[in-house]
Coordinates of C-alpha atoms in Angstrom, one line a residue:
M1 CA 93.1 21.2 49.7
G2 CA 94.6 23.2 52.4
D3 CA 94.3 23.5 56.2
T4 CA 91.1 22.5 57.9
L5 CA 88.4 25.1 57.1
R6 CA 86.3 26.7 59.8
S7 CA 83.3 27.2 57.4
P8 CA 81.5 24.1 56.3
T9 CA 80.0 26.1 53.4
I10 CA 83.5 27.1 52.1
S11 CA 84.7 23.6 52.6
T12 CA 81.8 22.2 50.5
L13 CA 82.5 24.9 47.8
L14 CA 86.2 23.9 47.5
Q15 CA 85.4 20.2 47.5
R16 CA 83.0 20.8 44.6
I17 CA 85.6 22.8 42.6
A18 CA 88.2 20.0 43.3
Q19 CA 85.8 17.4 42.0
Q20 CA 85.3 19.4 38.9
A21 CA 89.0 19.6 38.4
V22 CA 89.3 15.8 38.7
D23 CA 86.3 15.0 36.5
R24 CA 87.4 17.5 33.8
P25 CA 91.2 17.6 33.6
T26 CA 91.1 19.7 30.4
M27 CA 88.5 22.2 31.7
V28 CA 89.5 25.9 31.8
F29 CA 88.0 27.5 34.9
Q30 CA 86.7 31.0 34.0
T31 CA 84.5 32.0 36.9
L32 CA 86.2 31.7 40.3
A33 CA 86.7 35.2 41.6
H34 CA 83.0 35.6 42.6
H35 CA 83.6 33.0 45.3
M36 CA 85.8 35.5 47.2
T37 CA 82.9 36.7 49.3
V38 CA 83.3 38.4 52.7
D39 CA 83.0 35.0 54.3
F40 CA 85.7 33.6 52.1
L41 CA 88.0 36.5 53.0
R42 CA 87.3 36.0 56.6
E43 CA 88.4 32.4 56.3
A44 CA 91.6 33.5 54.6
F45 CA 92.2 36.0 57.4
Y46 CA 91.9 33.3 60.1
R47 CA 94.4 31.1 58.2
L48 CA 97.1 33.7 58.4
R49 CA 100.1 33.3 60.7
K50 CA 99.3 35.5 63.7
K51 CA 102.9 36.5 64.3
S52 CA 103.9 37.2 60.7
A53 CA 105.9 40.4 60.2
P54 CA 103.9 43.4 59.0
G55 CA 104.5 45.0 55.6
I56 CA 105.1 48.6 54.7
D57 CA 101.8 49.7 56.3
K58 CA 102.8 48.2 59.7
V59 CA 99.4 46.7 60.2
T60 CA 99.4 43.5 62.3
V61 CA 96.8 40.7 62.5
R62 CA 95.7 42.0 65.9
K63 CA 95.2 45.6 64.7
Y64 CA 93.3 44.5 61.5
G65 CA 91.1 42.2 63.6
V66 CA 89.8 45.0 65.9
Q67 CA 87.4 46.1 63.1
L68 CA 87.6 42.9 61.1
E69 CA 84.1 42.8 59.6
E70 CA 84.3 46.5 58.5
N71 CA 87.8 46.0 57.1
L72 CA 86.7 42.8 55.2
R73 CA 83.6 44.4 53.7
D74 CA 85.8 47.3 52.4
L75 CA 88.4 44.9 51.1
H76 CA 85.7 42.9 49.3
E77 CA 84.2 46.0 47.7
R78 CA 87.6 47.0 46.3
L79 CA 88.2 43.5 45.0
R80 CA 84.7 43.3 43.4
S81 CA 85.1 46.7 41.7
G82 CA 88.7 46.1 40.6
R83 CA 90.0 49.0 42.7
Y84 CA 92.2 46.8 44.8
Q85 CA 95.9 47.7 44.4
A86 CA 98.7 45.4 45.4
P87 CA 101.2 47.5 47.6
P88 CA 105.0 47.1 47.2
V89 CA 106.6 44.3 49.2
K90 CA 109.0 45.3 51.9
R91 CA 112.3 43.4 51.4
V92 CA 115.1 42.5 53.9
W93 CA 118.0 40.2 53.4
I94 CA 119.0 37.1 55.4
A95 CA 122.5 35.5 55.3
K96 CA 123.0 32.1 53.6
E97 CA 125.6 29.5 54.5
D98 CA 127.7 30.3 51.4
G99 CA 128.2 33.9 52.5
K100 CA 125.6 35.3 50.1
Q101 CA 122.2 36.6 51.1
R102 CA 118.7 35.7 50.2
P103 CA 115.8 38.1 50.1
L104 CA 112.8 37.9 52.4
G105 CA 109.6 39.7 51.4
M106 CA 107.0 41.1 53.7
P107 CA 103.6 41.9 52.0
T108 CA 101.0 44.0 53.8
L109 CA 98.4 42.2 55.8
E110 CA 95.6 42.9 53.4
D111 CA 97.7 41.6 50.6
K112 CA 98.3 38.4 52.6
I113 CA 94.6 38.0 53.0
V114 CA 93.9 38.3 49.3
Q115 CA 96.8 36.1 48.4
R116 CA 95.6 33.4 50.8
A117 CA 92.1 33.6 49.3
V118 CA 93.4 33.3 45.8
H119 CA 95.7 30.5 46.9
M120 CA 92.7 28.6 48.4
L121 CA 90.9 28.7 45.0
M122 CA 93.8 28.0 42.8
S123 CA 95.5 25.3 44.9
T124 CA 92.1 23.4 45.1
I125 CA 92.4 23.0 41.3
Y126 CA 96.1 22.5 40.9
E127 CA 96.3 19.9 43.6
Q128 CA 94.4 17.7 41.3
D129 CA 96.8 18.4 38.4
F130 CA 100.2 18.3 40.2
H131 CA 102.2 15.0 40.0
D132 CA 103.1 12.9 43.0
L133 CA 106.8 13.7 42.4
S134 CA 106.3 17.3 43.6
W135 CA 106.6 17.6 47.4
G136 CA 107.1 21.3 48.3
F137 CA 104.5 23.6 49.7
R138 CA 101.6 21.2 49.3
Q139 CA 99.1 20.0 51.8
G140 CA 100.1 16.7 53.4
R141 CA 103.6 16.8 51.9
S142 CA 106.9 17.8 53.5
A143 CA 110.7 17.8 53.0
H144 CA 110.9 14.6 55.2
K145 CA 108.5 12.8 53.0
A146 CA 110.4 13.9 49.9
I147 CA 113.6 12.5 51.5
H148 CA 111.9 9.2 52.3
Q149 CA 110.6 8.9 48.7
L150 CA 114.0 9.6 47.4
R151 CA 115.6 6.8 49.4
E152 CA 112.8 4.4 48.6
S153 CA 113.0 5.1 44.9
C154 CA 116.8 4.6 44.9
F155 CA 116.3 1.2 46.5
H156 CA 113.4 -0.2 44.6
L157 CA 114.3 1.2 41.1
K158 CA 117.9 0.0 41.3
T159 CA 119.2 3.5 40.9
G160 CA 122.8 3.9 39.9
W161 CA 123.0 7.4 38.6
I162 CA 121.8 10.7 40.0
I163 CA 121.4 14.1 38.4
D164 CA 122.0 16.5 41.3
A165 CA 120.5 19.7 39.7
D166 CA 120.6 23.4 40.6
I167 CA 118.5 26.1 39.0
S168 CA 120.2 29.5 39.1
A169 CA 118.2 32.2 41.0
F170 CA 114.9 30.4 40.2
F171 CA 112.4 32.6 42.1
D172 CA 114.0 35.7 40.6
S173 CA 114.0 34.4 37.1
I174 CA 110.4 33.3 36.5
D175 CA 109.2 35.0 33.3
H176 CA 105.9 36.8 34.0
R177 CA 104.4 36.4 30.5
R178 CA 105.2 32.7 30.4
L179 CA 103.7 32.2 33.9
V180 CA 100.5 33.9 33.1
T181 CA 100.2 31.9 29.8
M182 CA 100.6 28.7 31.8
I183 CA 97.9 29.7 34.3
R184 CA 95.5 30.6 31.6
E185 CA 95.6 27.0 30.3
R186 CA 93.7 26.0 33.5
I187 CA 92.4 29.1 35.1
N188 CA 91.3 32.0 32.8
D189 CA 89.3 34.1 35.3
G190 CA 90.0 37.7 34.3
A191 CA 89.8 39.0 37.9
L192 CA 92.2 36.4 39.2
I193 CA 94.6 36.9 36.3
Q194 CA 94.5 40.6 37.0
L195 CA 95.3 40.1 40.7
I196 CA 98.3 37.9 39.8
G197 CA 99.5 40.6 37.4
K198 CA 99.3 43.2 40.1
W199 CA 101.3 41.0 42.4
L200 CA 103.9 40.3 39.8
N201 CA 104.3 44.0 39.1
A202 CA 103.8 45.5 42.6
G203 CA 107.4 46.4 43.1
V204 CA 109.8 45.9 46.0
L205 CA 110.6 48.5 48.7
E206 CA 114.2 48.2 50.1
E207 CA 115.8 50.8 52.3
G208 CA 113.3 53.4 51.1
K209 CA 114.0 52.7 47.4
L210 CA 111.2 51.3 45.2
S211 CA 112.1 49.0 42.3
Y212 CA 110.1 46.9 39.8
P213 CA 111.7 43.6 38.9
E214 CA 110.8 42.4 35.4
D215 CA 111.0 38.8 36.4
G216 CA 110.4 36.7 39.5
T217 CA 107.4 35.9 41.8
P218 CA 106.1 38.1 44.6
Q219 CA 108.2 37.5 47.7
G220 CA 107.0 36.5 51.1
G221 CA 103.4 35.7 50.4
V222 CA 101.6 32.4 50.1
I223 CA 101.0 32.8 46.4
S224 CA 104.7 32.7 45.5
P225 CA 105.3 29.0 46.2
L226 CA 102.1 28.1 44.3
L227 CA 103.1 30.1 41.3
A228 CA 106.6 28.6 41.4
N229 CA 105.0 25.1 41.6
I230 CA 102.8 25.9 38.6
F231 CA 105.8 27.1 36.6
L232 CA 107.9 24.0 37.3
H233 CA 104.9 21.7 36.8
H234 CA 105.0 22.9 33.2
V235 CA 108.7 23.2 32.7
L236 CA 109.9 20.0 34.5
D237 CA 107.2 17.7 36.0
Q238 CA 105.0 17.4 32.9
W239 CA 108.0 17.1 30.6
F240 CA 109.5 14.3 32.8
V241 CA 106.3 12.3 33.0
R242 CA 105.2 12.7 29.3
D243 CA 108.4 13.0 27.4
V244 CA 111.4 11.7 29.4
K245 CA 110.2 8.7 31.3
P246 CA 108.6 6.9 28.3
R247 CA 111.9 7.2 26.4
M248 CA 114.2 5.7 29.0
K249 CA 115.4 2.1 28.7
G250 CA 115.7 1.6 32.4
H251 CA 113.9 2.8 35.5
C252 CA 114.0 6.5 36.5
F253 CA 112.4 8.8 38.9
L254 CA 112.2 12.5 39.8
V255 CA 111.8 14.0 43.3
R256 CA 111.2 17.8 43.5
Y257 CA 110.8 20.0 46.4
A258 CA 110.1 23.6 45.2
D259 CA 113.1 24.4 43.0
D260 CA 115.3 21.6 44.5
F261 CA 115.2 18.4 42.5
V262 CA 117.1 15.2 41.8
I263 CA 116.6 12.7 39.0
G264 CA 117.6 9.1 39.4
F265 CA 118.4 6.5 36.7
E266 CA 119.1 2.8 36.6
L267 CA 121.2 3.2 33.4
E268 CA 124.2 5.5 32.8
N269 CA 123.2 6.1 29.1
D270 CA 119.7 7.3 30.2
A271 CA 121.2 9.7 32.7
R272 CA 123.7 11.2 30.2
R273 CA 121.0 11.7 27.6
V274 CA 118.8 13.7 30.1
M275 CA 121.8 15.5 31.5
E276 CA 122.5 16.8 28.0
V277 CA 119.0 18.0 27.2
L278 CA 118.1 19.4 30.7
P279 CA 119.8 22.8 30.2
K280 CA 118.1 23.2 26.8
R281 CA 114.7 22.4 28.3
F282 CA 115.1 25.0 31.0
N283 CA 116.6 27.6 28.6
R284 CA 113.4 27.4 26.6
F285 CA 111.5 29.0 29.6
G286 CA 114.1 31.6 30.5
L287 CA 115.7 29.5 33.3
T288 CA 119.3 28.4 33.7
I289 CA 120.6 25.1 35.0
H290 CA 123.8 26.0 36.9
P291 CA 126.7 24.6 34.8
T292 CA 129.0 23.8 37.8
K293 CA 126.6 23.1 40.6
T294 CA 124.6 20.6 38.5
R295 CA 126.4 17.3 38.2
L296 CA 126.0 13.6 37.3
V297 CA 126.8 11.4 40.2
D298 CA 127.8 7.7 40.0
F299 CA 125.7 6.5 42.8
R300 CA 126.0 2.7 42.4
S301 CA 126.6 0.9 45.6
P302 CA 130.3 0.5 46.6
E303 CA 130.2 -3.2 45.7
K304 CA 129.6 -2.1 42.1
C305 CA 131.5 1.2 42.0
Q306 CA 134.5 2.8 43.7
A307 CA 133.7 6.4 42.8
E308 CA 135.0 8.8 45.4
E309 CA 132.1 11.3 44.9
A310 CA 129.2 8.8 45.4
T311 CA 127.3 11.4 47.4
F312 CA 124.9 14.1 46.7
N313 CA 123.0 16.8 48.7
F314 CA 119.3 17.2 48.8
L315 CA 117.2 19.3 51.2
G316 CA 120.0 19.9 53.7
F317 CA 121.1 16.2 53.8
T318 CA 124.1 14.4 52.3
H319 CA 123.0 11.1 50.8
Y320 CA 125.7 8.4 50.8
W321 CA 126.3 4.6 51.0
G322 CA 127.1 3.0 54.3
K323 CA 127.1 -0.3 56.0
S324 CA 124.0 -1.5 57.9
R325 CA 124.2 -3.3 61.2
S326 CA 123.8 -6.6 59.4
G327 CA 126.8 -5.7 57.1
G328 CA 124.9 -4.8 53.9
W329 CA 125.2 -1.6 51.9
V330 CA 122.3 0.9 52.5
I331 CA 121.7 4.5 51.7
K332 CA 122.3 6.8 54.7
R333 CA 121.7 10.5 55.3
Q334 CA 123.4 13.1 57.4
T335 CA 123.3 16.8 57.8
S336 CA 125.2 18.3 54.9
G337 CA 128.4 20.2 55.6
K338 CA 127.1 23.6 54.5
R339 CA 123.9 23.3 56.6
Y340 CA 125.9 22.1 59.7
L341 CA 128.3 25.0 59.3
R342 CA 125.5 27.5 58.9
A343 CA 123.8 26.2 62.0
K344 CA 127.1 26.5 64.0
V345 CA 127.8 30.0 62.9
S346 CA 124.2 31.1 63.7
M347 CA 124.3 29.5 67.1
W348 CA 127.8 31.0 68.0
N349 CA 126.7 34.5 66.9
W350 CA 123.5 34.3 68.8
C351 CA 125.2 33.2 72.0
K352 CA 127.7 36.1 71.5
K353 CA 125.0 38.7 70.8
E354 CA 122.7 37.6 73.7
R355 CA 125.3 36.8 76.4
H356 CA 124.1 39.8 78.6
T357 CA 120.5 38.7 78.3
R358 CA 118.9 37.2 81.4
L359 CA 119.7 33.5 81.7
V360 CA 116.1 32.4 81.8
E361 CA 115.5 34.2 78.5
Q362 CA 118.6 32.8 76.9
H363 CA 117.6 29.3 78.0
H364 CA 114.1 29.6 76.6
V365 CA 115.4 30.6 73.1
L366 CA 118.2 28.0 73.2
R367 CA 115.6 25.3 73.9
Q368 CA 113.6 26.5 70.9
K369 CA 116.6 26.5 68.6
L370 CA 117.8 23.0 69.6
N371 CA 114.3 21.6 69.3
G372 CA 113.9 23.2 65.9
H373 CA 117.2 21.7 64.8
Y374 CA 116.2 18.2 66.0
Q375 CA 112.8 18.6 64.4
Y376 CA 114.3 19.0 61.0
Y377 CA 117.6 17.1 61.1
G378 CA 116.5 14.4 63.6
I379 CA 116.1 11.7 61.0
R380 CA 117.0 8.0 61.3
G381 CA 120.8 7.5 61.0
N382 CA 121.6 11.2 61.7
F383 CA 121.9 11.0 65.5
R384 CA 125.7 11.6 65.5
M385 CA 125.4 14.9 63.7
I386 CA 122.6 16.3 65.9
E387 CA 124.5 15.1 69.0
K388 CA 127.5 17.0 67.6
F389 CA 125.4 20.1 67.2
Y390 CA 124.1 19.7 70.8
R391 CA 127.7 19.5 72.1
F392 CA 128.7 22.6 70.1
T393 CA 125.7 24.5 71.5
R394 CA 126.9 23.7 75.0
T395 CA 130.4 24.9 74.2
A396 CA 129.2 28.1 72.6
W397 CA 126.9 29.0 75.5
H398 CA 129.6 28.2 78.0
N399 CA 132.1 30.3 76.1
W400 CA 130.0 33.4 75.8
L401 CA 128.6 33.2 79.3
S402 CA 132.1 33.2 80.6
R403 CA 132.9 36.4 78.6
R404 CA 130.0 38.5 80.0
S405 CA 132.7 40.4 81.9
S406 CA 136.3 40.1 83.0
E407 CA 135.2 38.6 86.3
S408 CA 132.5 36.3 85.0
Y409 CA 134.5 33.2 83.9
I410 CA 132.5 30.1 84.5
T411 CA 134.4 26.9 85.2
L412 CA 133.2 23.7 83.7
Y413 CA 132.0 22.5 87.1
K414 CA 129.9 25.7 87.6
F415 CA 128.6 25.4 84.0
E416 CA 127.4 21.8 84.7
K417 CA 125.6 23.1 87.8
L418 CA 124.0 25.8 85.7
L419 CA 122.8 23.2 83.2
S420 CA 121.1 21.3 86.0
R421 CA 119.0 24.4 86.6
F422 CA 118.7 25.3 82.9
P423 CA 118.9 21.9 81.1
L424 CA 119.2 21.9 77.3
P425 CA 117.1 19.4 75.3
K426 CA 119.1 16.3 74.5
P427 CA 119.3 15.2 70.8
M428 CA 116.4 13.0 69.7
I429 CA 115.4 11.3 66.5
K430 CA 112.1 12.7 65.4
H431 CA 111.5 11.1 62.0
Q432 CA 111.9 7.4 61.0
V433 CA 112.2 8.2 57.3

């Protein structure tokens, strides 16, 4: 249902709505917006990330909080009267590992508050509807749990074939009309639908130019992942559970994290049948399954198959067969090549850019970067790769500290002494998944 709520009254309210959703799975909720009181908006405000980047109005959490009650009462009145307008989202671009760039949206602070409030209401209902095969952007679920579930499913369901799928530009391709139609099947509150429509059509401000994409979800806000999950719940999850799985002759499973998903099969014929209809299913909803990035993988254990490409990538990890300590074949995971290369390039460029910064400040950020890397990639069986990244980080830092000036070369002996004063965190396994 979300993060722990500060208000017992709001917690009770959401629990009551959740119970209604469980008891009446076909019920259409038509009166939800009136729950967005000043108290509800205050709770939404407190659940914002305090250091999130400001939008086009440059208002921060701290600035808004100076006159919090007055601001929230004014916001509530504009919402109640329908006068609230969703401002354009500020867009910047971040480099991806393949050389391309992905957009990052920055809504205004008030928009974040309203999106969080609407998310609290809608997710309370949809969490009762979503299937267990969906792992992304949901309370109590994570990428590591999705990876664990994938491995367990492959073992216990005798999986031999994997559809490694890729949806082309998913977040930019969601059809607004279809999305709203899907939402109305469960939530048909006019005020909430109107707010969602405003977000979908708010526009994007980039380098001073305002544009209005006809498709896609609002960027940067908490509502976007929920809307994406709702869309794929209808397009993929429900279809798999109701139509695909009952028609298969062998075992099969689906693991989805946001728009990343894999489908596993016991039998090759089942896999090929689904592989053939999958693009058609997505085309019906205006989405495209990438024709070359999506592939069928023969993932039978090496004792049954000698396929050279018996690997696939999911959530930044390459999944492959390897020998256990006892000599048996097991499924292992390691940092995927693209993710490792991206991490190396990012670390090298950072050390180069910050080489003139004070050592104590460089050390602080490097510790954060390494710990963040271990926190995600530090899973059982991946120690070699995170240790490799640790060694590369030491090399990159040594290299660029030695190039601060023509007289500043640091010998390896001096660098080791420096590391005794500014030690870098050693690689560590964080997750036994």
